């Protein structure tokens, strides 16, 4: 059994090694621990090991854990946590997402962005959003095509209470390394174009436990890591 602190060290070393191999700086990469299906106590253990960002996929589960952590940590420490919503979004669930998260990585249609914008409290910091791109053109998966990305980005940038920070992708699992890198490369190119157009854009959210090295070599700035930190997901 490895502790979360051990796993964190291991993942940090993988990030360090791949940034070095790619001639990049370790500071260019943000680690986003993905805590879906893990218990609040596990998030607390991660927090004690130095983690303060959490990526969550399922709204109800995330809200329950936030409540539990608020009780465990108290309001002033709880305030330090940064919550990232990374799962598919139903339009009738945007309100709690807008009020209980700092980031949303999975915006893939204008209606969702408009609702998040309207429902974000203007007194809070702007909600940081990434547009999810369907990089393999898989029919069933969330995300926009690269063809419609510029138009959606332009519309999102004009919305109040949101800050467009970048792009997110989940490439198809189990594809050959060359194909995976081709997808990551396309994402990097789209990210650079977006960044040159909008000053707020600084985040390319790609790479998970199994492919963080390839993602970092292809320009990722944020890796979303679940199993390599927390072990297998809870049923
Ligand atoms: C579950 C999940 C991850 C983490 O995946 P691991 O392979 O466990 O690291 C990253 N991103 C998204 C969108 C996820 O749903």
PDB file of C-alpha atoms and ligand atoms in Angstrom:
ATOM      1  CA  UNK A   1       0.000   0.000   0.000  1.00  0.00           C
ATOM      2  CA  UNK A   2       1.320   3.405  -0.990  1.00  0.00           C
ATOM      3  CA  UNK A   3       0.195   6.543   0.794  1.00  0.00           C
ATOM      4  CA  UNK A   4      -1.109   9.538  -1.102  1.00  0.00           C
ATOM      5  CA  UNK A   5       2.049  11.391  -0.085  1.00  0.00           C
ATOM      6  CA  UNK A   6       4.139   8.621  -1.755  1.00  0.00           C
ATOM      7  CA  UNK A   7       1.977   8.749  -4.876  1.00  0.00           C
ATOM      8  CA  UNK A   8       2.234  12.526  -4.969  1.00  0.00           C
ATOM      9  CA  UNK A   9       5.999  12.292  -4.878  1.00  0.00           C
ATOM     10  CA  UNK A  10       5.971   9.731  -7.654  1.00  0.00           C
ATOM     11  CA  UNK A  11       3.673  11.799  -9.888  1.00  0.00           C
ATOM     12  CA  UNK A  12       5.748  14.926  -9.214  1.00  0.00           C
ATOM     13  CA  UNK A  13       8.845  13.015 -10.311  1.00  0.00           C
ATOM     14  CA  UNK A  14       7.117  11.901 -13.511  1.00  0.00           C
ATOM     15  CA  UNK A  15       6.159  15.517 -14.222  1.00  0.00           C
ATOM     16  CA  UNK A  16       9.686  16.684 -13.453  1.00  0.00           C
ATOM     17  CA  UNK A  17      11.241  14.091 -15.731  1.00  0.00           C
ATOM     18  CA  UNK A  18       8.968  14.791 -18.660  1.00  0.00           C
ATOM     19  CA  UNK A  19       9.296  18.567 -18.411  1.00  0.00           C
ATOM     20  CA  UNK A  20      13.056  18.115 -18.436  1.00  0.00           C
ATOM     21  CA  UNK A  21      12.881  15.788 -21.441  1.00  0.00           C
ATOM     22  CA  UNK A  22      10.727  18.345 -23.247  1.00  0.00           C
ATOM     23  CA  UNK A  23      12.983  21.271 -22.356  1.00  0.00           C
ATOM     24  CA  UNK A  24      10.208  22.849 -20.318  1.00  0.00           C
ATOM     25  CA  UNK A  25      10.079  24.237 -16.790  1.00  0.00           C
ATOM     26  CA  UNK A  26       8.313  22.331 -14.045  1.00  0.00           C
ATOM     27  CA  UNK A  27       6.473  25.557 -13.103  1.00  0.00           C
ATOM     28  CA  UNK A  28       4.688  25.480 -16.449  1.00  0.00           C
ATOM     29  CA  UNK A  29       2.684  22.444 -15.348  1.00  0.00           C
ATOM     30  CA  UNK A  30      -0.156  22.475 -12.831  1.00  0.00           C
ATOM     31  CA  UNK A  31      -1.115  19.187 -11.228  1.00  0.00           C
ATOM     32  CA  UNK A  32      -4.864  18.752 -10.852  1.00  0.00           C
ATOM     33  CA  UNK A  33      -5.620  15.771  -8.596  1.00  0.00           C
ATOM     34  CA  UNK A  34      -8.868  14.105  -9.723  1.00  0.00           C
ATOM     35  CA  UNK A  35     -10.728  12.868  -6.675  1.00  0.00           C
ATOM     36  CA  UNK A  36     -13.942  11.496  -8.184  1.00  0.00           C
ATOM     37  CA  UNK A  37     -15.346   8.487  -6.279  1.00  0.00           C
ATOM     38  CA  UNK A  38     -12.887   9.064  -3.413  1.00  0.00           C
ATOM     39  CA  UNK A  39     -14.157   9.685   0.116  1.00  0.00           C
ATOM     40  CA  UNK A  40     -13.860  13.066   1.854  1.00  0.00           C
ATOM     41  CA  UNK A  41     -11.353  11.477   4.270  1.00  0.00           C
ATOM     42  CA  UNK A  42      -9.143  10.632   1.305  1.00  0.00           C
ATOM     43  CA  UNK A  43      -9.274  14.218   0.084  1.00  0.00           C
ATOM     44  CA  UNK A  44      -8.367  15.291   3.600  1.00  0.00           C
ATOM     45  CA  UNK A  45      -5.338  12.976   3.528  1.00  0.00           C
ATOM     46  CA  UNK A  46      -4.344  14.543   0.201  1.00  0.00           C
ATOM     47  CA  UNK A  47      -4.788  18.017   1.651  1.00  0.00           C
ATOM     48  CA  UNK A  48      -2.506  17.106   4.547  1.00  0.00           C
ATOM     49  CA  UNK A  49       0.041  15.980   1.945  1.00  0.00           C
ATOM     50  CA  UNK A  50      -0.098  19.385   0.268  1.00  0.00           C
ATOM     51  CA  UNK A  51      -2.920  19.059  -2.278  1.00  0.00           C
ATOM     52  CA  UNK A  52      -5.365  21.956  -2.425  1.00  0.00           C
ATOM     53  CA  UNK A  53      -6.911  21.530  -5.899  1.00  0.00           C
ATOM     54  CA  UNK A  54      -9.493  18.868  -6.602  1.00  0.00           C
ATOM     55  CA  UNK A  55     -11.053  17.797  -9.895  1.00  0.00           C
ATOM     56  CA  UNK A  56     -14.526  16.286  -9.679  1.00  0.00           C
ATOM     57  CA  UNK A  57     -16.834  14.780 -12.327  1.00  0.00           C
ATOM     58  CA  UNK A  58     -20.112  14.192 -10.558  1.00  0.00           C
ATOM     59  CA  UNK A  59     -21.928  17.197  -9.153  1.00  0.00           C
ATOM     60  CA  UNK A  60     -23.882  15.621  -6.314  1.00  0.00           C
ATOM     61  CA  UNK A  61     -20.897  13.634  -5.091  1.00  0.00           C
ATOM     62  CA  UNK A  62     -18.691  16.728  -5.229  1.00  0.00           C
ATOM     63  CA  UNK A  63     -21.145  18.883  -3.282  1.00  0.00           C
ATOM     64  CA  UNK A  64     -21.388  16.262  -0.541  1.00  0.00           C
ATOM     65  CA  UNK A  65     -17.612  16.068  -0.232  1.00  0.00           C
ATOM     66  CA  UNK A  66     -17.339  19.840  -0.152  1.00  0.00           C
ATOM     67  CA  UNK A  67     -19.786  19.895   2.784  1.00  0.00           C
ATOM     68  CA  UNK A  68     -17.830  17.176   4.566  1.00  0.00           C
ATOM     69  CA  UNK A  69     -14.518  18.956   4.042  1.00  0.00           C
ATOM     70  CA  UNK A  70     -15.962  22.252   5.215  1.00  0.00           C
ATOM     71  CA  UNK A  71     -16.909  20.502   8.452  1.00  0.00           C
ATOM     72  CA  UNK A  72     -13.528  18.733   8.746  1.00  0.00           C
ATOM     73  CA  UNK A  73     -11.360  21.766   7.947  1.00  0.00           C
ATOM     74  CA  UNK A  74     -13.387  24.753   9.096  1.00  0.00           C
ATOM     75  CA  UNK A  75     -14.235  27.714   6.869  1.00  0.00           C
ATOM     76  CA  UNK A  76     -10.847  29.437   6.748  1.00  0.00           C
ATOM     77  CA  UNK A  77      -8.916  26.350   5.608  1.00  0.00           C
ATOM     78  CA  UNK A  78     -11.755  25.252   3.339  1.00  0.00           C
ATOM     79  CA  UNK A  79     -11.468  28.625   1.582  1.00  0.00           C
ATOM     80  CA  UNK A  80      -7.994  27.647   0.394  1.00  0.00           C
ATOM     81  CA  UNK A  81      -9.307  24.729  -1.666  1.00  0.00           C
ATOM     82  CA  UNK A  82      -9.745  25.125  -5.421  1.00  0.00           C
ATOM     83  CA  UNK A  83     -12.506  23.094  -7.077  1.00  0.00           C
ATOM     84  CA  UNK A  84     -12.463  22.090 -10.737  1.00  0.00           C
ATOM     85  CA  UNK A  85     -15.510  20.620 -12.440  1.00  0.00           C
ATOM     86  CA  UNK A  86     -14.330  18.269 -15.204  1.00  0.00           C
ATOM     87  CA  UNK A  87     -17.380  16.118 -15.986  1.00  0.00           C
ATOM     88  CA  UNK A  88     -20.209  16.347 -18.519  1.00  0.00           C
ATOM     89  CA  UNK A  89     -22.641  19.172 -17.701  1.00  0.00           C
ATOM     90  CA  UNK A  90     -26.419  18.974 -17.887  1.00  0.00           C
ATOM     91  CA  UNK A  91     -27.952  22.383 -18.406  1.00  0.00           C
ATOM     92  CA  UNK A  92     -30.247  22.029 -15.373  1.00  0.00           C
ATOM     93  CA  UNK A  93     -27.167  21.574 -13.148  1.00  0.00           C
ATOM     94  CA  UNK A  94     -25.295  24.731 -14.058  1.00  0.00           C
ATOM     95  CA  UNK A  95     -26.381  26.791 -11.048  1.00  0.00           C
ATOM     96  CA  UNK A  96     -24.611  24.744  -8.346  1.00  0.00           C
ATOM     97  CA  UNK A  97     -21.612  24.354 -10.646  1.00  0.00           C
ATOM     98  CA  UNK A  98     -21.439  28.139 -11.085  1.00  0.00           C
ATOM     99  CA  UNK A  99     -21.571  28.716  -7.333  1.00  0.00           C
ATOM    100  CA  UNK A 100     -19.493  25.836  -5.931  1.00  0.00           C
ATOM    101  CA  UNK A 101     -16.559  25.603  -8.338  1.00  0.00           C
ATOM    102  CA  UNK A 102     -13.632  27.821  -9.286  1.00  0.00           C
ATOM    103  CA  UNK A 103     -12.966  26.193 -12.656  1.00  0.00           C
ATOM    104  CA  UNK A 104     -15.038  24.336 -15.247  1.00  0.00           C
ATOM    105  CA  UNK A 105     -13.024  22.363 -17.832  1.00  0.00           C
ATOM    106  CA  UNK A 106     -15.936  20.833 -19.702  1.00  0.00           C
ATOM    107  CA  UNK A 107     -17.790  23.714 -21.367  1.00  0.00           C
ATOM    108  CA  UNK A 108     -18.774  22.504 -24.818  1.00  0.00           C
ATOM    109  CA  UNK A 109     -21.780  24.545 -25.860  1.00  0.00           C
ATOM    110  CA  UNK A 110     -22.883  28.137 -25.726  1.00  0.00           C
ATOM    111  CA  UNK A 111     -26.014  27.433 -23.710  1.00  0.00           C
ATOM    112  CA  UNK A 112     -23.932  26.008 -20.855  1.00  0.00           C
ATOM    113  CA  UNK A 113     -21.551  28.978 -20.929  1.00  0.00           C
ATOM    114  CA  UNK A 114     -24.457  31.445 -20.943  1.00  0.00           C
ATOM    115  CA  UNK A 115     -26.089  29.763 -17.974  1.00  0.00           C
ATOM    116  CA  UNK A 116     -22.816  29.595 -16.004  1.00  0.00           C
ATOM    117  CA  UNK A 117     -22.256  33.267 -16.766  1.00  0.00           C
ATOM    118  CA  UNK A 118     -25.767  34.294 -15.689  1.00  0.00           C
ATOM    119  CA  UNK A 119     -25.654  32.150 -12.545  1.00  0.00           C
ATOM    120  CA  UNK A 120     -22.180  33.089 -11.314  1.00  0.00           C
ATOM    121  CA  UNK A 121     -22.368  35.633  -8.503  1.00  0.00           C
ATOM    122  CA  UNK A 122     -20.816  38.847  -9.900  1.00  0.00           C
ATOM    123  CA  UNK A 123     -19.320  39.476  -6.441  1.00  0.00           C
ATOM    124  CA  UNK A 124     -17.290  36.275  -6.732  1.00  0.00           C
ATOM    125  CA  UNK A 125     -14.149  35.957  -8.825  1.00  0.00           C
ATOM    126  CA  UNK A 126     -14.852  35.169 -12.474  1.00  0.00           C
ATOM    127  CA  UNK A 127     -15.473  31.478 -13.115  1.00  0.00           C
ATOM    128  CA  UNK A 128     -12.460  30.122 -14.997  1.00  0.00           C
ATOM    129  CA  UNK A 129     -13.526  28.034 -17.948  1.00  0.00           C
ATOM    130  CA  UNK A 130     -11.940  25.783 -20.532  1.00  0.00           C
ATOM    131  CA  UNK A 131     -13.640  24.645 -23.706  1.00  0.00           C
ATOM    132  CA  UNK A 132     -13.672  20.880 -24.085  1.00  0.00           C
ATOM    133  CA  UNK A 133     -12.579  19.722 -27.518  1.00  0.00           C
ATOM    134  CA  UNK A 134     -13.570  16.368 -28.978  1.00  0.00           C
ATOM    135  CA  UNK A 135     -10.200  15.688 -30.522  1.00  0.00           C
ATOM    136  CA  UNK A 136     -10.946  12.217 -31.890  1.00  0.00           C
ATOM    137  CA  UNK A 137     -14.312  13.153 -33.398  1.00  0.00           C
ATOM    138  CA  UNK A 138     -15.923  10.354 -31.437  1.00  0.00           C
ATOM    139  CA  UNK A 139     -19.700  10.665 -31.830  1.00  0.00           C
ATOM    140  CA  UNK A 140     -20.698   9.876 -28.253  1.00  0.00           C
ATOM    141  CA  UNK A 141     -18.093  11.954 -26.445  1.00  0.00           C
ATOM    142  CA  UNK A 142     -18.514  15.494 -25.138  1.00  0.00           C
ATOM    143  CA  UNK A 143     -16.612  18.357 -26.689  1.00  0.00           C
ATOM    144  CA  UNK A 144     -16.674  20.599 -29.747  1.00  0.00           C
ATOM    145  CA  UNK A 145     -14.811  20.045 -32.982  1.00  0.00           C
ATOM    146  CA  UNK A 146     -11.826  22.236 -33.782  1.00  0.00           C
ATOM    147  CA  UNK A 147     -13.901  23.692 -36.622  1.00  0.00           C
ATOM    148  CA  UNK A 148     -16.467  25.313 -34.329  1.00  0.00           C
ATOM    149  CA  UNK A 149     -14.015  26.202 -31.569  1.00  0.00           C
ATOM    150  CA  UNK A 150     -13.128  29.773 -32.706  1.00  0.00           C
ATOM    151  CA  UNK A 151     -16.769  30.801 -32.890  1.00  0.00           C
ATOM    152  CA  UNK A 152     -17.641  29.359 -29.474  1.00  0.00           C
ATOM    153  CA  UNK A 153     -14.544  30.952 -27.934  1.00  0.00           C
ATOM    154  CA  UNK A 154     -15.470  34.374 -29.303  1.00  0.00           C
ATOM    155  CA  UNK A 155     -18.956  34.123 -27.835  1.00  0.00           C
ATOM    156  CA  UNK A 156     -17.700  32.905 -24.445  1.00  0.00           C
ATOM    157  CA  UNK A 157     -15.181  35.726 -24.206  1.00  0.00           C
ATOM    158  CA  UNK A 158     -18.008  38.256 -24.469  1.00  0.00           C
ATOM    159  CA  UNK A 159     -19.901  36.789 -21.484  1.00  0.00           C
ATOM    160  CA  UNK A 160     -19.636  38.447 -18.051  1.00  0.00           C
ATOM    161  CA  UNK A 161     -18.510  36.579 -14.914  1.00  0.00           C
ATOM    162  CA  UNK A 162     -16.492  34.036 -16.922  1.00  0.00           C
ATOM    163  CA  UNK A 163     -12.836  34.029 -17.826  1.00  0.00           C
ATOM    164  CA  UNK A 164     -11.807  31.878 -20.788  1.00  0.00           C
ATOM    165  CA  UNK A 165      -8.607  30.166 -19.678  1.00  0.00           C
ATOM    166  CA  UNK A 166      -8.081  27.520 -22.324  1.00  0.00           C
ATOM    167  CA  UNK A 167      -8.877  24.097 -23.692  1.00  0.00           C
ATOM    168  CA  UNK A 168      -9.433  20.612 -22.347  1.00  0.00           C
ATOM    169  CA  UNK A 169      -9.360  17.254 -24.130  1.00  0.00           C
ATOM    170  CA  UNK A 170      -9.809  13.598 -23.268  1.00  0.00           C
ATOM    171  CA  UNK A 171      -8.365  11.631 -26.184  1.00  0.00           C
ATOM    172  CA  UNK A 172      -9.769   8.209 -26.926  1.00  0.00           C
ATOM    173  CA  UNK A 173      -8.337   5.568 -24.587  1.00  0.00           C
ATOM    174  CA  UNK A 174      -6.007   2.865 -25.892  1.00  0.00           C
ATOM    175  CA  UNK A 175      -4.975   4.468 -29.140  1.00  0.00           C
ATOM    176  CA  UNK A 176      -1.460   3.989 -30.508  1.00  0.00           C
ATOM    177  CA  UNK A 177       1.115   6.403 -29.101  1.00  0.00           C
ATOM    178  CA  UNK A 178       1.616   8.125 -32.458  1.00  0.00           C
ATOM    179  CA  UNK A 179      -2.102   8.780 -32.797  1.00  0.00           C
ATOM    180  CA  UNK A 180      -2.324  10.040 -29.210  1.00  0.00           C
ATOM    181  CA  UNK A 181       0.539  12.457 -29.845  1.00  0.00           C
ATOM    182  CA  UNK A 182      -1.081  13.615 -33.073  1.00  0.00           C
ATOM    183  CA  UNK A 183      -4.217  14.495 -31.058  1.00  0.00           C
ATOM    184  CA  UNK A 184      -2.199  16.256 -28.367  1.00  0.00           C
ATOM    185  CA  UNK A 185      -0.323  18.133 -31.097  1.00  0.00           C
ATOM    186  CA  UNK A 186      -3.561  19.366 -32.670  1.00  0.00           C
ATOM    187  CA  UNK A 187      -4.712  20.530 -29.249  1.00  0.00           C
ATOM    188  CA  UNK A 188      -1.448  22.389 -28.694  1.00  0.00           C
ATOM    189  CA  UNK A 189      -1.802  24.152 -32.022  1.00  0.00           C
ATOM    190  CA  UNK A 190      -5.417  25.157 -31.279  1.00  0.00           C
ATOM    191  CA  UNK A 191      -4.342  26.325 -27.815  1.00  0.00           C
ATOM    192  CA  UNK A 192      -1.570  28.508 -29.250  1.00  0.00           C
ATOM    193  CA  UNK A 193      -3.981  30.099 -31.701  1.00  0.00           C
ATOM    194  CA  UNK A 194      -6.472  30.807 -28.928  1.00  0.00           C
ATOM    195  CA  UNK A 195      -3.729  32.183 -26.692  1.00  0.00           C
ATOM    196  CA  UNK A 196      -2.543  34.581 -29.373  1.00  0.00           C
ATOM    197  CA  UNK A 197      -6.081  35.930 -29.672  1.00  0.00           C
ATOM    198  CA  UNK A 198      -7.134  36.188 -26.015  1.00  0.00           C
ATOM    199  CA  UNK A 199      -4.921  37.408 -23.187  1.00  0.00           C
ATOM    200  CA  UNK A 200      -6.713  35.349 -20.527  1.00  0.00           C
ATOM    201  CA  UNK A 201      -5.850  32.015 -22.165  1.00  0.00           C
ATOM    202  CA  UNK A 202      -3.029  30.157 -20.406  1.00  0.00           C
ATOM    203  CA  UNK A 203      -4.287  26.619 -19.777  1.00  0.00           C
ATOM    204  CA  UNK A 204      -4.114  23.482 -21.872  1.00  0.00           C
ATOM    205  CA  UNK A 205      -5.769  20.811 -19.744  1.00  0.00           C
ATOM    206  CA  UNK A 206      -4.627  17.442 -21.102  1.00  0.00           C
ATOM    207  CA  UNK A 207      -2.904  14.345 -19.778  1.00  0.00           C
ATOM    208  CA  UNK A 208      -4.078  11.774 -17.228  1.00  0.00           C
ATOM    209  CA  UNK A 209      -2.395   9.041 -15.163  1.00  0.00           C
ATOM    210  CA  UNK A 210      -1.514   6.936 -18.206  1.00  0.00           C
ATOM    211  CA  UNK A 211      -0.357   9.603 -20.622  1.00  0.00           C
ATOM    212  CA  UNK A 212       0.908  12.595 -18.680  1.00  0.00           C
ATOM    213  CA  UNK A 213       4.410  12.298 -20.191  1.00  0.00           C
ATOM    214  CA  UNK A 214       3.140  12.468 -23.777  1.00  0.00           C
ATOM    215  CA  UNK A 215       0.796  15.334 -22.858  1.00  0.00           C
ATOM    216  CA  UNK A 216       3.589  17.361 -21.266  1.00  0.00           C
ATOM    217  CA  UNK A 217       5.889  16.721 -24.199  1.00  0.00           C
ATOM    218  CA  UNK A 218       3.081  18.001 -26.450  1.00  0.00           C
ATOM    219  CA  UNK A 219       2.520  21.247 -24.530  1.00  0.00           C
ATOM    220  CA  UNK A 220       0.039  20.491 -21.745  1.00  0.00           C
ATOM    221  CA  UNK A 221      -0.036  23.018 -18.894  1.00  0.00           C
ATOM    222  CA  UNK A 222      -2.402  21.110 -16.613  1.00  0.00           C
ATOM    223  CA  UNK A 223      -2.508  17.361 -16.049  1.00  0.00           C
ATOM    224  CA  UNK A 224      -5.569  15.763 -14.452  1.00  0.00           C
ATOM    225  CA  UNK A 225      -4.427  12.829 -12.353  1.00  0.00           C
ATOM    226  CA  UNK A 226      -6.722  10.355 -10.598  1.00  0.00           C
ATOM    227  CA  UNK A 227      -5.587   6.760 -10.208  1.00  0.00           C
ATOM    228  CA  UNK A 228      -1.853   7.510 -10.021  1.00  0.00           C
ATOM    229  CA  UNK A 229      -2.546   9.565  -6.878  1.00  0.00           C
ATOM    230  CA  UNK A 230      -5.537   7.918  -5.262  1.00  0.00           C
ATOM    231  CA  UNK A 231      -5.316   4.343  -6.513  1.00  0.00           C
ATOM    232  CA  UNK A 232      -8.178   2.541  -8.195  1.00  0.00           C
ATOM    233  CA  UNK A 233     -11.511   4.305  -8.185  1.00  0.00           C
ATOM    234  CA  UNK A 234     -14.051   3.340  -5.562  1.00  0.00           C
ATOM    235  CA  UNK A 235     -17.080   1.428  -6.877  1.00  0.00           C
TER     236      UNK A 235
HETATM  237  C1  LIG B   1     -11.239  10.440 -14.259  1.00  0.00           C
HETATM  238  C2  LIG B   1     -10.713  11.561 -15.060  1.00  0.00           C
HETATM  239  C3  LIG B   1      -9.354  11.890 -15.042  1.00  0.00           C
HETATM  240  C4  LIG B   1      -8.314  11.108 -14.267  1.00  0.00           C
HETATM  241  O1  LIG B   1      -8.084   9.890 -14.887  1.00  0.00           O
HETATM  242  P1  LIG B   1      -6.913   8.902 -14.351  1.00  0.00           P
HETATM  243  O2  LIG B   1      -6.651   8.044 -15.528  1.00  0.00           O
HETATM  244  O3  LIG B   1      -7.464   8.188 -13.186  1.00  0.00           O
HETATM  245  O4  LIG B   1      -5.752   9.743 -14.001  1.00  0.00           O
HETATM  246  C5  LIG B   1      -8.951  12.994 -15.778  1.00  0.00           C
HETATM  247  N1  LIG B   1      -9.816  13.722 -16.498  1.00  0.00           N
HETATM  248  C6  LIG B   1     -11.121  13.432 -16.547  1.00  0.00           C
HETATM  249  C7  LIG B   1     -12.025  14.290 -17.353  1.00  0.00           C
HETATM  250  C8  LIG B   1     -11.614  12.340 -15.836  1.00  0.00           C
HETATM  251  O5  LIG B   1     -12.917  12.055 -15.905  1.00  0.00           O
END
